Coordinates of C-alpha atoms in Angstrom, one line a residue:
S787 CA 6.2 7.6 -15.3
L788 CA 8.1 5.5 -12.7
F789 CA 11.0 5.0 -15.1
V790 CA 11.3 8.7 -15.9
L791 CA 11.1 9.8 -12.2
Y792 CA 13.8 7.4 -10.9
K793 CA 16.0 8.0 -13.9
I794 CA 16.0 11.8 -13.2
L795 CA 16.4 11.2 -9.5
L796 CA 19.5 9.0 -10.2
I797 CA 20.9 11.8 -12.3
E798 CA 20.0 14.7 -10.0
I799 CA 20.5 13.4 -6.5
G800 CA 22.1 9.9 -6.8
I801 CA 21.3 6.5 -5.5
E802 CA 22.4 7.2 -1.9
L803 CA 19.9 10.0 -1.5
I804 CA 17.2 7.9 -3.1
G805 CA 18.0 5.4 -0.3
I806 CA 17.7 8.2 2.3
W807 CA 14.3 9.3 0.9
S808 CA 13.2 5.6 1.0
I809 CA 14.2 5.2 4.7
V810 CA 12.5 8.5 5.7
M811 CA 9.3 7.3 3.9
A812 CA 9.6 3.9 5.6
F813 CA 9.4 5.6 9.0
S814 CA 6.5 7.7 7.8
A815 CA 4.7 4.6 6.6
F816 CA 4.1 3.7 10.2
L817 CA 1.6 6.5 10.2
R818 CA -0.6 4.4 8.0
T819 CA -1.8 2.6 11.2
G820 CA -3.7 5.8 11.8
D821 CA -6.5 4.9 9.4
F822 CA -7.5 2.1 11.9
G823 CA -8.7 -0.1 9.0
F824 CA -11.4 2.4 7.8
A825 CA -9.9 2.5 4.3
G826 CA -10.7 -1.2 3.8
S827 CA -14.0 -1.3 5.7
I828 CA -15.5 1.7 3.8
V829 CA -15.7 -0.4 0.7
K830 CA -17.7 -3.1 2.3
F831 CA -20.1 -0.8 4.2
V832 CA -20.7 1.5 1.3
S833 CA -21.4 -1.5 -1.0
E834 CA -23.8 -3.1 1.4
N835 CA -25.8 0.0 2.0
V836 CA -25.9 1.0 -1.7
T837 CA -27.3 -2.4 -2.4
K838 CA -30.0 -1.8 0.2
G839 CA -30.8 1.6 -1.1
K840 CA -29.7 3.5 2.0
V841 CA -28.2 6.5 0.3
E842 CA -28.3 8.8 3.4
K843 CA -26.5 6.2 5.5
V844 CA -23.8 6.0 2.8
N845 CA -23.2 9.7 3.1
D846 CA -22.9 9.4 6.9
I847 CA -20.5 6.4 6.5
V848 CA -18.2 8.5 4.3
K849 CA -18.1 11.6 6.5
T850 CA -17.9 9.7 9.8
S851 CA -14.9 7.7 8.4
I852 CA -13.1 10.8 7.2
T853 CA -13.7 12.7 10.5
S854 CA -12.6 9.8 12.6
V855 CA -9.4 9.1 10.7
S856 CA -8.5 12.8 10.5
V857 CA -8.6 13.2 14.2
L858 CA -6.9 10.0 15.2
L859 CA -4.2 10.4 12.5
G860 CA -3.5 13.9 13.7
F861 CA -2.6 12.7 17.1
L862 CA -0.3 10.1 15.7
L863 CA 1.3 12.7 13.4
V864 CA 2.5 14.8 16.4
I865 CA 3.8 11.7 18.2
F866 CA 5.8 10.5 15.2
Y867 CA 7.2 13.8 14.4
L868 CA 8.6 14.1 17.9
S869 CA 9.9 10.5 18.2
I870 CA 11.3 9.6 14.8
P871 CA 14.4 11.8 15.1
F872 CA 15.7 9.7 18.0
F873 CA 15.7 6.5 15.8
L874 CA 16.9 7.9 12.5
P875 CA 20.7 7.8 13.4
H876 CA 20.5 4.0 13.9
F877 CA 19.6 3.5 10.2
I878 CA 21.2 6.4 8.4
S879 CA 24.9 7.3 8.3
E880 CA 25.9 10.5 10.1
K881 CA 26.7 12.5 6.9
Y882 CA 23.1 12.2 5.7
I883 CA 21.2 12.9 9.0
T884 CA 20.7 16.6 8.4
Q885 CA 19.1 15.9 5.0
A886 CA 16.9 13.2 6.4
L887 CA 15.6 15.4 9.2
D888 CA 14.9 18.2 6.8
L889 CA 12.7 15.8 4.7
L890 CA 10.9 14.2 7.6
P891 CA 8.1 16.8 8.3
Y892 CA 7.2 17.0 4.6
S893 CA 7.1 13.2 4.5
I894 CA 4.8 12.9 7.5
I895 CA 2.4 15.6 6.3
S896 CA 2.2 14.0 2.9
V897 CA 1.3 10.6 4.3
W898 CA -1.5 12.2 6.4
F899 CA -3.0 13.8 3.3
A900 CA -2.4 10.6 1.3
I901 CA -4.2 8.3 3.8
L902 CA -7.3 10.6 3.8
S903 CA -7.4 10.8 0.0
T904 CA -7.1 7.0 -0.2
L905 CA -9.9 6.6 2.3
T906 CA -12.1 9.0 0.2
I907 CA -11.4 7.7 -3.2
F908 CA -12.0 4.1 -2.2
V909 CA -15.7 5.0 -1.8
F910 CA -15.9 4.4 -5.5
D911 CA -15.0 0.8 -5.0
G912 CA -18.0 0.4 -2.8
L913 CA -20.1 2.1 -5.5
N914 CA -18.8 -0.5 -8.0
R915 CA -17.1 2.3 -9.9
V916 CA -13.5 1.1 -9.7
D917 CA -12.9 2.7 -13.1
I918 CA -13.2 6.2 -11.5
R919 CA -10.8 5.3 -8.7
S920 CA -8.3 3.7 -11.1
S921 CA -8.4 6.6 -13.5
F922 CA -8.0 9.0 -10.6
L923 CA -4.9 7.3 -9.2
L924 CA -3.4 7.0 -12.6
I925 CA -3.7 10.7 -13.3
F926 CA -2.4 11.6 -9.9
N927 CA 0.6 9.3 -10.2
L928 CA 1.5 11.2 -13.4
I929 CA 1.0 14.5 -11.5
L930 CA 3.4 13.3 -8.7
V931 CA 6.0 12.5 -11.3
G932 CA 5.7 15.9 -12.9
L933 CA 5.8 17.7 -9.6
S934 CA 8.7 15.7 -8.3
I935 CA 10.7 16.4 -11.5
I936 CA 9.9 20.2 -11.3
F937 CA 10.7 20.6 -7.6
V938 CA 13.9 18.4 -7.7
Y939 CA 15.3 20.4 -10.6
K940 CA 14.6 23.6 -8.7
Y941 CA 15.3 22.7 -5.1
G942 CA 17.3 19.5 -5.1
F943 CA 16.7 16.7 -2.6
I944 CA 14.2 18.6 -0.4
G945 CA 12.1 19.2 -3.5
L946 CA 10.9 15.6 -3.1
G947 CA 9.2 16.7 0.1
Y948 CA 7.6 19.7 -1.4
A949 CA 6.3 17.6 -4.3
Q950 CA 4.8 14.9 -2.1
V951 CA 2.9 17.4 0.2
L952 CA 1.4 19.3 -2.7
H953 CA 0.5 16.1 -4.6
A954 CA -1.2 14.5 -1.6
F955 CA -3.1 17.7 -0.7
L956 CA -4.4 18.1 -4.3
Q957 CA -5.3 14.4 -4.4
L958 CA -7.4 14.8 -1.2
I959 CA -9.2 17.9 -2.4
I960 CA -10.2 16.4 -5.8
A961 CA -11.1 13.0 -4.3
W962 CA -13.6 14.7 -1.9
F963 CA -15.0 16.8 -4.7
L964 CA -15.6 13.7 -6.8
V965 CA -17.3 11.8 -4.0
R966 CA -19.3 14.8 -2.9
K967 CA -20.6 15.3 -6.5
H968 CA -21.3 11.6 -7.1
L969 CA -23.2 11.1 -3.8
K970 CA -24.8 14.5 -4.0
I971 CA -23.5 15.5 -0.6
N972 CA -24.6 19.1 0.3
S973 CA -22.0 19.9 2.9
I974 CA -18.8 21.4 1.6
L975 CA -16.6 19.9 4.3
P976 CA -16.5 16.1 4.9
F977 CA -16.8 16.4 8.7
T978 CA -19.6 14.8 10.8
W979 CA -19.6 12.1 13.3
N980 CA -22.1 9.3 14.1
Y981 CA -21.1 7.3 17.1
K982 CA -23.3 4.3 16.2
L983 CA -21.8 4.1 12.7
F984 CA -18.3 4.6 14.1
K985 CA -18.7 1.7 16.5
E986 CA -20.2 -0.5 13.8
M987 CA -17.4 0.1 11.4
L988 CA -14.7 -0.1 14.0
S989 CA -15.7 -3.6 15.0
Y990 CA -15.1 -4.7 11.4
S991 CA -12.0 -2.5 11.0
V992 CA -10.1 -4.1 13.9
N993 CA -9.0 -7.1 11.9
L994 CA -8.2 -4.9 8.9
Q995 CA -6.2 -2.6 11.0
M996 CA -4.2 -5.5 12.4
S997 CA -3.6 -6.6 8.8
S998 CA -2.5 -3.1 7.9
L999 CA -0.2 -3.0 10.9
M1000 CA 1.4 -6.3 9.9
S1001 CA 1.9 -5.1 6.3
I1002 CA 3.9 -2.2 7.6
M1003 CA 6.2 -4.8 9.2
L1004 CA 7.1 -5.8 5.7
E1005 CA 8.5 -3.3 3.2
P1006 CA 9.3 -0.5 5.7
V1007 CA 11.0 -2.9 8.1
S1008 CA 13.0 -4.4 5.2
K1009 CA 14.2 -0.9 4.2
L1010 CA 15.2 -0.1 7.8
L1011 CA 17.1 -3.4 8.1
L1012 CA 18.8 -2.6 4.8
G1013 CA 19.8 0.8 6.2
Y1014 CA 21.1 -0.9 9.4
F1015 CA 23.0 -3.9 7.9
G1016 CA 23.6 -2.6 4.4
T1017 CA 24.3 0.7 2.6
M1018 CA 22.3 3.6 1.4
S1019 CA 22.9 2.4 -2.2
S1020 CA 21.4 -1.0 -1.4
V1021 CA 18.3 0.7 0.0
G1022 CA 18.1 2.8 -3.1
Y1023 CA 18.3 -0.2 -5.5
F1024 CA 15.8 -2.2 -3.3
E1025 CA 13.4 0.8 -3.5
M1026 CA 13.7 0.9 -7.3
A1027 CA 13.3 -2.9 -7.7
N1028 CA 10.3 -3.0 -5.4
R1029 CA 8.6 0.0 -7.0
L1030 CA 9.1 -1.7 -10.4
V1031 CA 7.5 -4.9 -9.4
M1032 CA 4.8 -3.2 -7.3
Q1033 CA 3.7 -1.3 -10.4
I1034 CA 3.0 -4.5 -12.2
R1035 CA 1.3 -6.0 -9.1
N1036 CA -0.9 -2.9 -8.7
V1037 CA -2.2 -3.1 -12.3
V1038 CA -3.5 -6.6 -11.6
I1039 CA -4.6 -6.1 -8.0
N1040 CA -6.4 -2.9 -8.7
A1041 CA -8.5 -4.5 -11.4
N1042 CA -9.2 -7.5 -9.2
Q1043 CA -10.4 -5.3 -6.3
A1044 CA -13.5 -4.6 -8.5
V1045 CA -14.8 -8.0 -7.5
V1046 CA -15.0 -7.0 -3.8
P1047 CA -18.3 -5.2 -4.1
M1048 CA -19.7 -8.0 -6.4
I1049 CA -18.7 -10.7 -3.9
S1050 CA -20.1 -8.6 -1.0
K1051 CA -23.3 -8.3 -2.9
A1052 CA -23.4 -12.0 -3.6
H1053 CA -22.7 -12.6 0.1
T1054 CA -25.6 -10.3 1.1
E1055 CA -28.0 -12.0 -1.3
N1056 CA -26.9 -15.5 -0.2
E1057 CA -25.4 -16.5 -3.5
S1058 CA -22.6 -19.0 -4.0
L1059 CA -19.1 -17.6 -4.0
K1060 CA -17.2 -20.7 -5.2
K1061 CA -17.7 -19.9 -8.9
T1062 CA -16.6 -16.3 -8.5
Y1063 CA -13.5 -17.4 -6.6
S1064 CA -12.6 -20.0 -9.2
I1065 CA -12.9 -17.6 -12.1
T1066 CA -10.9 -14.9 -10.3
L1067 CA -8.1 -17.4 -9.4
K1068 CA -7.8 -18.5 -13.1
I1069 CA -7.6 -15.0 -14.4
L1070 CA -5.0 -13.9 -11.8
F1071 CA -2.9 -16.9 -12.5
L1072 CA -2.8 -16.4 -16.2
V1073 CA -2.3 -12.6 -16.0
S1074 CA 0.4 -13.0 -13.3
L1075 CA 2.3 -15.6 -15.4
C1076 CA 2.3 -13.3 -18.4
F1077 CA 3.2 -10.0 -16.6
Y1078 CA 5.8 -11.3 -14.2
S1079 CA 7.5 -13.6 -16.7
I1080 CA 8.0 -10.8 -19.3
T1081 CA 9.4 -8.5 -16.6
A1082 CA 11.9 -11.3 -15.4
I1083 CA 13.1 -11.7 -19.0
L1084 CA 13.6 -7.9 -19.4
T1085 CA 15.2 -7.2 -16.0
S1086 CA 18.8 -7.0 -17.3
F1087 CA 17.7 -4.7 -20.1
I1088 CA 15.7 -2.6 -17.7
S1089 CA 18.8 -2.2 -15.5
E1090 CA 20.9 -1.1 -18.5
L1091 CA 18.2 1.4 -19.6
W1092 CA 17.1 2.7 -16.2
I1093 CA 20.4 2.8 -14.2
G1094 CA 22.8 3.1 -17.1
H1095 CA 24.6 -0.2 -16.5
Y1096 CA 24.0 -3.8 -15.4
E1097 CA 23.6 -3.4 -11.6
K1098 CA 23.7 -6.9 -10.0
D1099 CA 22.1 -5.7 -6.8
F1100 CA 19.1 -4.3 -8.7
V1101 CA 18.7 -7.4 -10.8
Y1102 CA 19.0 -9.8 -7.8
F1103 CA 16.5 -7.8 -5.8
T1104 CA 14.1 -7.7 -8.8
Y1105 CA 14.2 -11.4 -9.3
I1106 CA 13.4 -12.2 -5.7
I1107 CA 10.6 -9.7 -5.5
L1108 CA 9.1 -10.8 -8.8
F1109 CA 8.8 -14.4 -7.7
S1110 CA 7.3 -13.6 -4.3
L1111 CA 4.8 -11.0 -5.5
A1112 CA 3.7 -13.3 -8.3
I1113 CA 2.6 -15.8 -5.7
N1114 CA 1.1 -13.0 -3.6
T1115 CA -0.9 -11.7 -6.6
I1116 CA -2.4 -15.1 -7.2
S1117 CA -3.4 -15.3 -3.6
G1118 CA -5.5 -12.2 -4.2
A1119 CA -8.4 -14.3 -5.2
A1120 CA -8.7 -15.8 -1.7
Y1121 CA -7.6 -12.6 0.0
F1122 CA -10.3 -10.4 -1.5
T1123 CA -13.0 -13.0 -1.1
N1124 CA -12.2 -13.1 2.6
M1125 CA -12.4 -9.3 2.7
A1126 CA -15.7 -9.2 0.9
T1127 CA -17.4 -11.8 3.1
G1128 CA -16.1 -10.4 6.3
D1129 CA -13.7 -13.2 7.0
V1130 CA -10.8 -10.8 7.3
K1131 CA -9.3 -12.7 10.3
Y1132 CA -7.7 -15.1 7.8
N1133 CA -6.1 -12.3 6.0
T1134 CA -4.8 -10.9 9.3
I1135 CA -3.2 -14.3 10.1
S1136 CA -1.5 -14.4 6.8
Q1137 CA -0.1 -10.8 7.4
I1138 CA 1.1 -11.8 10.8
I1139 CA 2.9 -14.8 9.3
I1140 CA 4.5 -12.5 6.7
A1141 CA 5.5 -9.9 9.3
V1142 CA 7.0 -12.4 11.8
V1143 CA 8.9 -14.3 9.2
N1144 CA 10.2 -11.1 7.6
V1145 CA 11.5 -9.6 10.9
V1146 CA 13.0 -12.8 12.2
L1147 CA 14.6 -14.0 9.0
G1148 CA 15.5 -10.4 8.1
I1149 CA 17.6 -10.0 11.2
I1150 CA 19.2 -13.5 10.9
L1151 CA 20.0 -13.3 7.2
G1152 CA 20.8 -9.6 7.4
Y1153 CA 23.5 -10.4 10.0
M1154 CA 24.8 -13.2 7.9
Y1155 CA 24.5 -12.0 4.3
K1156 CA 23.7 -8.2 4.6
D1157 CA 21.5 -6.7 1.9
Y1158 CA 21.1 -9.9 -0.1
G1159 CA 19.9 -11.8 3.0
I1160 CA 17.4 -9.1 3.9
T1161 CA 15.9 -9.2 0.4
L1162 CA 15.7 -13.0 0.5
A1163 CA 13.9 -12.8 3.8
Y1164 CA 11.5 -10.3 2.3
G1165 CA 10.7 -12.7 -0.6
I1166 CA 10.4 -15.8 1.6
S1167 CA 8.1 -14.1 4.0
I1168 CA 5.7 -12.9 1.3
T1169 CA 5.7 -16.4 -0.4
I1170 CA 5.0 -18.3 2.8
G1171 CA 2.1 -15.9 3.9
S1172 CA 0.6 -15.9 0.4
L1173 CA 0.7 -19.7 0.1
W1174 CA -0.9 -20.0 3.5
V1175 CA -3.9 -17.8 2.7
I1176 CA -4.5 -19.9 -0.5
Y1177 CA -4.2 -23.2 1.4
N1178 CA -6.5 -22.0 4.2
F1179 CA -9.2 -20.7 1.8
R1180 CA -9.2 -23.9 -0.3
S1181 CA -9.3 -26.0 2.8
R1182 CA -12.4 -24.3 4.0
L1183 CA -14.0 -24.7 0.6
I1184 CA -13.2 -28.4 0.6
T1185 CA -14.6 -28.9 4.1
K1186 CA -17.8 -27.1 2.9
E1187 CA -17.7 -24.4 5.4
N1188 CA -20.5 -21.9 4.7
Y1189 CA -19.2 -18.6 3.1
V1190 CA -22.6 -17.0 2.7
K1191 CA -23.8 -16.6 6.2

C-alpha cells in the first residue's frame, strides 16, 4: 500500500510537493504533545484494572482519557493554526507557500482525529487483544491509501488533506464503536470526567509525555532542517526512505507491544521479568537482522521500481535509517519493559538524548553537508539513544535492582 501511494504521488504531484506535504505534516506533528502521554498510560491502567477485575473503572479510564485529551488538544489546535503560518516561510520556498497554507488546516484537523483514535484503539493493548488493534490499523492504512489515491486524482495536491481528514475521522468513529462494544459501554458518546482518575493517570503520563515531546524533536525536526538547509526534493526522498523503513519497524514493534500487558501483569503479580526480557531481546534481534538485512540488499532495486530510476539520495537516506532503526528496534525489549513496569523515566532520558543529539548535530552537519549531514545526524542520534537504553537496562539487571516492586 505504501509503495502504491507514493508511486502515484510521484506521478501526480511530483517529489517537491511530497516534500511540501511532509513539512506541513512535520509542523502538525507537534500537536501530538496534546495527548499528554495518555495514549501510553491507558495501556498500563487498563491492563492493571482488567487483571484486578475492575471493569467499571476500566470504562471510566477510557472515557476520562478521551475527554481530557479532546479538550486539551482542542486548545492546542487553535494555537497551532494561528501560529504556524508565521514559521512556514522559513522552511518552504516562496513559490510553494500558498499550497502549504491551503493544506495546513486539513493537516491539523486530521492529526487531532488521529490522536484520539490512537488513544481509543490502544485500549485493546491493555485488554491483551493486540490482534484487534493491529488488524484495525492495517485495514485503515489501506483505507488511507485508497482515499488518498481517489482524492489526489480528483483534486490534486489538496486532495491529500481531504483524504487525511476523512480517514482520521472514520478511524476515530470505528475505534470507539469497537471499544464500546467490547467493554459493553452503554453511553453513545465517550465523554465523562473523573478527577481522581485523571490525576492518577496524569502522574504516570508526565514521563511518557516528555518522551513523546522528545520524539517529536526527531523526525519532524529533521524534516524542517532539511527544508531549511536542503531542497524540497531532499525532504521528499527522506520522507519516502523513512516511511519505507518505518513500515518494517512497525511490523516488528507492533507485535512486540503485545508483551506490555503481560509484563505489566507479571509486575503486578510480583513475578520475575528477566526471563521475559531475555526472550523478547532474542526474538527482536533475529527478526531485525532478517528484515533489515533483506531491505538493505533490495534498496537499489526498490529505488528503480518505486522512483523509476536509481536515486542516490533515496538510497543513502535508506541505508542510514535502516542501520539506526535496526538498533532502535532491538532496544524495544528494554524500552517496553520499562514502560510496563512504570520505569518510564529511563525511556524519557533516552528520548532526550536522541532529541538533543539530533538537533545539535543536525544544525552542525546540516550547515556543513546539507541534506546528507542532516540525515546522518538523524541516524546517529537514534543509534546513541537506543544503545543507551539497552546499556542502562542491562546495568540495572546486573546490579540486581528490583524490577518487581
